Amino acid sequence: MNDFLSALAAIVGPKHLLTAATDTAPFALDWRRRYQGAPLAVAQPGSTAEVSELVKLCRAHQVAIVPQGGNTSTCGAATPDASGRQLIVALRRLNTVRHVDTDNNALTVEAGVTLQEAQQAAEAAGRLFPLALASQGTCQIGGNLSTNAGGVAVLRYGTMRELTLGLEAVLPDGRVLSQLQGLRKDTTGLDLKQLFIGAEGQLGLITAATLKLFPLPSAHATAMIGLADIETAIAWLNRLRDRFGDRLTAFEVMDAHCQQVLLRHHPGLMPFSAPWLALIELSDGGGAAELNDALANWLAEQDILDGVLAQNETERRKLWTLREEISESQRKDGPSIKHDIAVPTSALPRLVRDCSADLEAAFPGVRIVAFGHAGDGNLHYNVSYTRPGNADLFDDEDAVNAIVYDHVYRLGGTLAAEHGVGQLKKDWLVRYKDPLALELMRGIKRALDPDGLMNPGKWL
Amino acid sequence: MNDFLSALAAIVGPKHLLTAATDTAPFALDWRRRYQGAPLAVAQPGSTAEVSELVKLCRAHQVAIVPQGGNTSTCGAATPDASGRQLIVALRRLNTVRHVDTDNNALTVEAGVTLQEAQQAAEAAGRLFPLALASQGTCQIGGNLSTNAGGVAVLRYGTMRELTLGLEAVLPDGRVLSQLQGLRKDTTGLDLKQLFIGAEGQLGLITAATLKLFPLPSAHATAMIGLADIETAIAWLNRLRDRFGDRLTAFEVMDAHCQQVLLRHHPGLMPFSAPWLALIELSDGGGAAELNDALANWLAEQDILDGVLAQNETERRKLWTLREEISESQRKDGPSIKHDIAVPTSALPRLVRDCSADLEAAFPGVRIVAFGHAGDGNLHYNVSYTRPGNADLFDDEDAVNAIVYDHVYRLGGTLAAEHGVGQLKKDWLVRYKDPLALELMRGIKRALDPDGLMNPGKWL
């Protein structure tokens, strides 16, 4: 192993190879503190060429690689096992914005660029890179790609997969596949980038990407409305889309328990309460007053419980702060059994109704905090209380998950909408995912990574 | 072979198995009449279960399968070889619209449903399925998926790949992979549908798909403007997007030769001529007058050579007819060496200038007809005259292609933007595509179709 580490140090430079436990510790623990790994070392290559050399070296020594971006995975996807034999490859030094092609509405960045830095590079060119997540100051583009990240703007702009024009990736044999041209149409063969997006680093190491840019909106109109139930929310969503098309860039919902959590921690921010709240945002070119008037006029014609329209940027920020503070407020209230689920949007009402009823039957007084991206059929559905006297909420995790996921799959849904599978959900994946689909995925894994060295111990 | 055909007849029903040459003839010749195949037979299964049985039978007898939809491929992708040993599987009897989920904005159709029938099913539900092509009355959804079709609305809505939520496909071993749930977010593993989209039937047989629907626009505003050069067109495109965002649903350009062709065949339709023309369309919810005024006001502030804004649906149809009649008008003028190329939008001006100059140097007096989807960087770049006295224009096809594709690839482009590769471009693909990418594709082909029975003789 000393030979291996010396050769590795020669590739990335001695100061970019961390071996002392104190140095590797921040990389060895996942963001939610559920997985503690023990890596062989942490290598921080500074270029795609170094990544390529490193992968070839690992292959020669049969050392497994765990790629890591901003280490914000919520499912342990970037954390090594406890064997002390897996090498973390941290991509943070690949942090160059390589190219902004304004006329082509495309941005080429390396994997270690943070999401926020990518957003800023786009904005500096008068363009929008629309992916937006709570962790955007920390998470990196390589991680966003590897989990096919979602967030609050998917309704309008799609997930990371749909925002990607091309990739550069180091294959498990060390060769570099480069498809960064920024083409919007290309039917010359299979679309190989799709394999690496959402693969959680199990088929290769993404080193750079060319991403789609959009016009930078000059106007926003933001409102919060109260709704009697989730059915009404879906009806509103479709009426808003009929009227405003893709100017509707966000439609976020939160249930009554979610509002109580926010009231506890941000009492001054909540404008009102209702069985459900929806945060609505329109974006457009042209004037802000014009857009605000259009939304105000349309809202005036509707029959709503209660509503507030942001009159300026400060009020708009206040509404968005509510949305962004949900997770942190919940964390302050203690642990919760989290679900990142999606069903067809049309099935959301049934999911909410039937699943809550079954949870209540199994755990009388259960507390469910539900919020998320109704337009994508995606709810964060978190159970924060099951019964008195259970020392550890997570003692009930399996029972709660089985109820929730049974409902989700009965309705054609998924147990990992935008956060990935990683270590946290790999057993659940085997239980619920079509075995034929899993078999095909494993066949592709064998074809690309026959030695199984890319992020082993995850779901593939 | 008689055993095989008897067993096949038992699966699909005798009247749906065509073996006489007169019956199979329409399936054996491609749309552009460049490839004449000689199939063993034409099987027309009536359900996914029949397709599954058929594929298992073919595997047992090692009979190769050529899937065929509306037989409108421009590159021979759905035509068998001349061996008399390949079975055409025509999907036209899988023509059921299985499900319209209005609240989920999703439509599930079988592979043999024509594009126009899919559009109509969406419209009947008050929704838009936006893929739009010249052949939409004939081409089928399975073919649209297998070539990752593009068309005139990609700028706003994306290609067929981006319009697809899920697939049902029969694998080369006859098993059925079904992912028709209509989820907008799903990070449970690799996105297997991506493998089959654009694969030209070489990895399996698509039998159904769940497609994205959009609000049905209630307003259109359509204009044609004259532009001094292609650089100006790109600048206009970006200014229009800045102002109108995704209400800009089409931005189609045509060069001077293209206009001459149209003038010859549709003299009454051409409003005016200019070095380049751009056909612009905005779509929106809300009122038509409002949208027309917005475009008119904006155009009035711009500096343009010449322009016309459609004042009613008749005028709008006239402008679109011009666009739609280009191919047919060109066909009446005789053969042409066609190119379906794309480069980054920012590189279009250089492509047009440099490539035309090199063609002119090689073939003085060369006639190039260029038109297409500027917003996607995609031009149909057709050479209809090279030199006096060449009995067959296609004698110069290789020389012309080499000049065009050299320029395209120097600019990071592709030789098959939206029409696929098929038989026509498979040698060119090997010449220009990254060998590593081709090697990966072939590895995936081996993993999924080890016997090589799915549409052999194409590019994989």
Short mmCIF file of C-alpha atoms in Angstrom, two decimals, chain A residues 101 103-105 127 147-148 151 154 156 161-162 171 175-177 179 181 183-192 194-195 199 203 212 215 234 238 241-243 246-247 284-286 290 342-346 373 375-376 378 409 412-414 416-421 429 433-434 436-437 439-441 444 459, chain B residues 101 103-105 127 147-148 151 154 156 161-162 171 175-177 179 181 183-192 194-195 199 203 212 215 234 238 241-243 246-247 284-286 290 342-346 373 375-376 378 409 412-414 416-421 429 433-434 436-437 439-441 444 459:
data_model
loop_
_atom_site.label_atom_id
_atom_site.label_comp_id
_atom_site.label_asym_id
_atom_site.label_seq_id
_atom_site.Cartn_x
_atom_site.Cartn_y
_atom_site.Cartn_z
CA ASP A 101 -20.84 30.69 -24.46
CA ASP A 103 -24.78 33.03 -27.78
CA ASN A 104 -25.12 29.28 -27.33
CA ASN A 105 -26.63 29.70 -23.86
CA ARG A 127 -27.92 34.42 -18.11
CA THR A 147 -27.56 12.50 -8.03
CA ASN A 148 -29.56 14.15 -10.84
CA GLY A 151 -34.86 21.54 -6.25
CA VAL A 154 -37.74 21.76 -11.73
CA ARG A 156 -40.07 25.09 -15.16
CA ARG A 161 -30.35 15.74 -16.29
CA GLU A 162 -32.44 18.06 -18.42
CA LEU A 171 -14.06 5.96 -17.13
CA ARG A 175 -9.74 6.90 -20.25
CA VAL A 176 -11.44 10.27 -20.66
CA LEU A 177 -14.77 10.57 -22.44
CA GLN A 179 -18.56 15.46 -24.87
CA GLN A 181 -19.50 20.64 -27.30
CA LEU A 183 -25.05 20.66 -28.80
CA ARG A 184 -28.81 20.84 -28.39
CA LYS A 185 -29.53 18.15 -30.95
CA ASP A 186 -27.38 15.13 -31.68
CA THR A 187 -28.60 11.77 -32.91
CA THR A 188 -25.20 10.20 -33.56
CA GLY A 189 -25.66 7.17 -31.37
CA LEU A 190 -26.53 6.51 -27.76
CA ASP A 191 -26.56 9.51 -25.44
CA LEU A 192 -23.75 8.34 -23.17
CA GLN A 194 -27.26 9.84 -19.49
CA LEU A 195 -25.41 6.87 -17.99
CA ALA A 199 -25.22 7.05 -11.26
CA LEU A 203 -19.81 4.15 -13.51
CA LYS A 212 -27.84 24.93 -20.37
CA PRO A 215 -32.54 34.21 -20.14
CA ILE A 234 -53.20 20.55 -7.95
CA ASN A 238 -52.83 23.52 -13.64
CA ARG A 241 -49.89 26.86 -15.98
CA ASP A 242 -52.78 27.27 -18.41
CA ARG A 243 -52.71 31.01 -17.92
CA ASP A 246 -43.66 28.55 -18.15
CA ARG A 247 -43.63 31.92 -16.49
CA ASP A 284 -40.35 36.81 -17.01
CA GLY A 285 -38.42 39.22 -19.15
CA GLY A 286 -39.96 42.70 -19.35
CA GLU A 290 -46.48 44.40 -15.53
CA ALA A 342 -42.70 11.33 -5.78
CA VAL A 343 -45.85 10.05 -7.45
CA PRO A 344 -47.67 11.27 -10.55
CA THR A 345 -48.98 14.72 -9.63
CA SER A 346 -52.53 13.46 -10.10
CA HIS A 373 -42.63 20.47 -5.11
CA GLY A 375 -45.71 20.39 -9.64
CA ASP A 376 -43.23 17.53 -9.80
CA ASN A 378 -42.50 15.37 -5.16
CA TYR A 409 -45.32 2.20 -5.09
CA GLY A 412 -46.59 4.26 -9.33
CA GLY A 413 -44.19 6.40 -7.34
CA THR A 414 -40.55 6.42 -6.29
CA ALA A 416 -35.99 8.59 -4.12
CA ALA A 417 -37.27 11.56 -6.09
CA GLU A 418 -34.30 13.91 -5.99
CA HIS A 419 -31.91 12.89 -3.20
CA GLY A 420 -30.61 9.61 -4.59
CA VAL A 421 -30.23 6.19 -3.03
CA LEU A 429 -34.45 -0.06 -3.56
CA LYS A 433 -37.62 -1.53 -7.66
CA ASP A 434 -38.47 -3.74 -10.62
CA LEU A 436 -35.57 -6.52 -14.30
CA ALA A 437 -34.57 -2.85 -14.13
CA GLU A 439 -30.66 -6.53 -13.51
CA LEU A 440 -30.20 -4.26 -16.54
CA MET A 441 -28.42 -1.65 -14.42
CA ILE A 444 -24.33 -1.97 -17.58
CA TRP A 459 -26.77 0.35 -4.74
CA ASP B 101 -53.62 11.93 -17.15
CA ASP B 103 -53.64 16.52 -13.82
CA ASN B 104 -50.23 14.90 -14.28
CA ASN B 105 -49.83 16.41 -17.75
CA ARG B 127 -53.27 19.93 -23.48
CA THR B 147 -34.55 8.52 -33.59
CA ASN B 148 -34.96 11.07 -30.78
CA GLY B 151 -38.64 19.40 -35.36
CA VAL B 154 -37.38 21.99 -29.88
CA ARG B 156 -39.05 25.69 -26.45
CA ARG B 161 -35.93 12.56 -25.32
CA GLU B 162 -36.87 15.54 -23.19
CA LEU B 171 -35.75 -6.44 -24.48
CA ARG B 175 -38.76 -9.68 -21.37
CA VAL B 176 -40.79 -6.51 -20.95
CA LEU B 177 -39.36 -3.49 -19.18
CA GLN B 179 -41.66 2.25 -16.75
CA GLN B 181 -45.63 5.68 -14.32
CA LEU B 183 -42.83 10.47 -12.81
CA ARG B 184 -41.08 13.79 -13.24
CA LYS B 185 -38.41 13.05 -10.67
CA ASP B 186 -36.90 9.66 -9.94
CA THR B 187 -33.38 9.01 -8.70
CA THR B 188 -33.75 5.28 -8.06
CA GLY B 189 -30.87 4.17 -10.24
CA LEU B 190 -29.89 4.57 -13.87
CA ASP B 191 -32.46 6.13 -16.18
CA LEU B 192 -32.89 3.11 -18.45
CA GLN B 194 -32.41 6.91 -22.12
CA LEU B 195 -30.78 3.80 -23.62
CA ALA B 199 -31.04 3.75 -30.35
CA LEU B 203 -31.28 -2.39 -28.10
CA LYS B 212 -45.11 15.05 -21.22
CA PRO B 215 -50.75 23.79 -21.47
CA ILE B 234 -28.53 34.71 -33.66
CA ASN B 238 -31.26 35.90 -27.98
CA ARG B 241 -35.64 35.06 -25.63
CA ASP B 242 -34.50 37.76 -23.21
CA ARG B 243 -37.77 39.59 -23.70
CA ASP B 246 -40.23 30.56 -23.46
CA ARG B 247 -43.16 32.21 -25.12
CA ASP B 284 -49.03 31.86 -24.59
CA GLY B 285 -52.09 31.43 -22.44
CA GLY B 286 -54.31 34.51 -22.25
CA GLU B 290 -52.46 40.99 -26.07
CA ALA B 342 -25.88 20.99 -35.85
CA VAL B 343 -23.19 23.05 -34.18
CA PRO B 344 -23.30 25.23 -31.07
CA THR B 345 -25.61 28.11 -31.99
CA SER B 346 -22.73 30.52 -31.52
CA HIS B 373 -33.80 25.56 -36.51
CA GLY B 375 -32.15 28.18 -31.98
CA ASP B 376 -30.96 24.58 -31.82
CA ASN B 378 -29.47 22.86 -36.46
CA TYR B 409 -16.70 18.63 -36.55
CA GLY B 412 -17.81 20.77 -32.32
CA GLY B 413 -20.88 19.77 -34.28
CA THR B 414 -22.73 16.64 -35.34
CA ALA B 416 -26.94 13.81 -37.49
CA ALA B 417 -28.84 16.41 -35.52
CA GLU B 418 -32.37 15.05 -35.63
CA HIS B 419 -32.70 12.47 -38.42
CA GLY B 420 -30.53 9.69 -37.02
CA VAL B 421 -27.76 7.64 -38.59
CA LEU B 429 -20.25 8.09 -38.07
CA LYS B 433 -17.38 10.08 -33.96
CA ASP B 434 -15.02 9.69 -31.01
CA LEU B 436 -14.08 5.79 -27.33
CA ALA B 437 -17.76 6.76 -27.50
CA GLU B 439 -16.57 1.53 -28.12
CA LEU B 440 -18.76 2.29 -25.10
CA MET B 441 -21.91 2.09 -27.21
CA ILE B 444 -23.70 -1.60 -24.05
CA TRP B 459 -24.49 1.69 -36.88
#
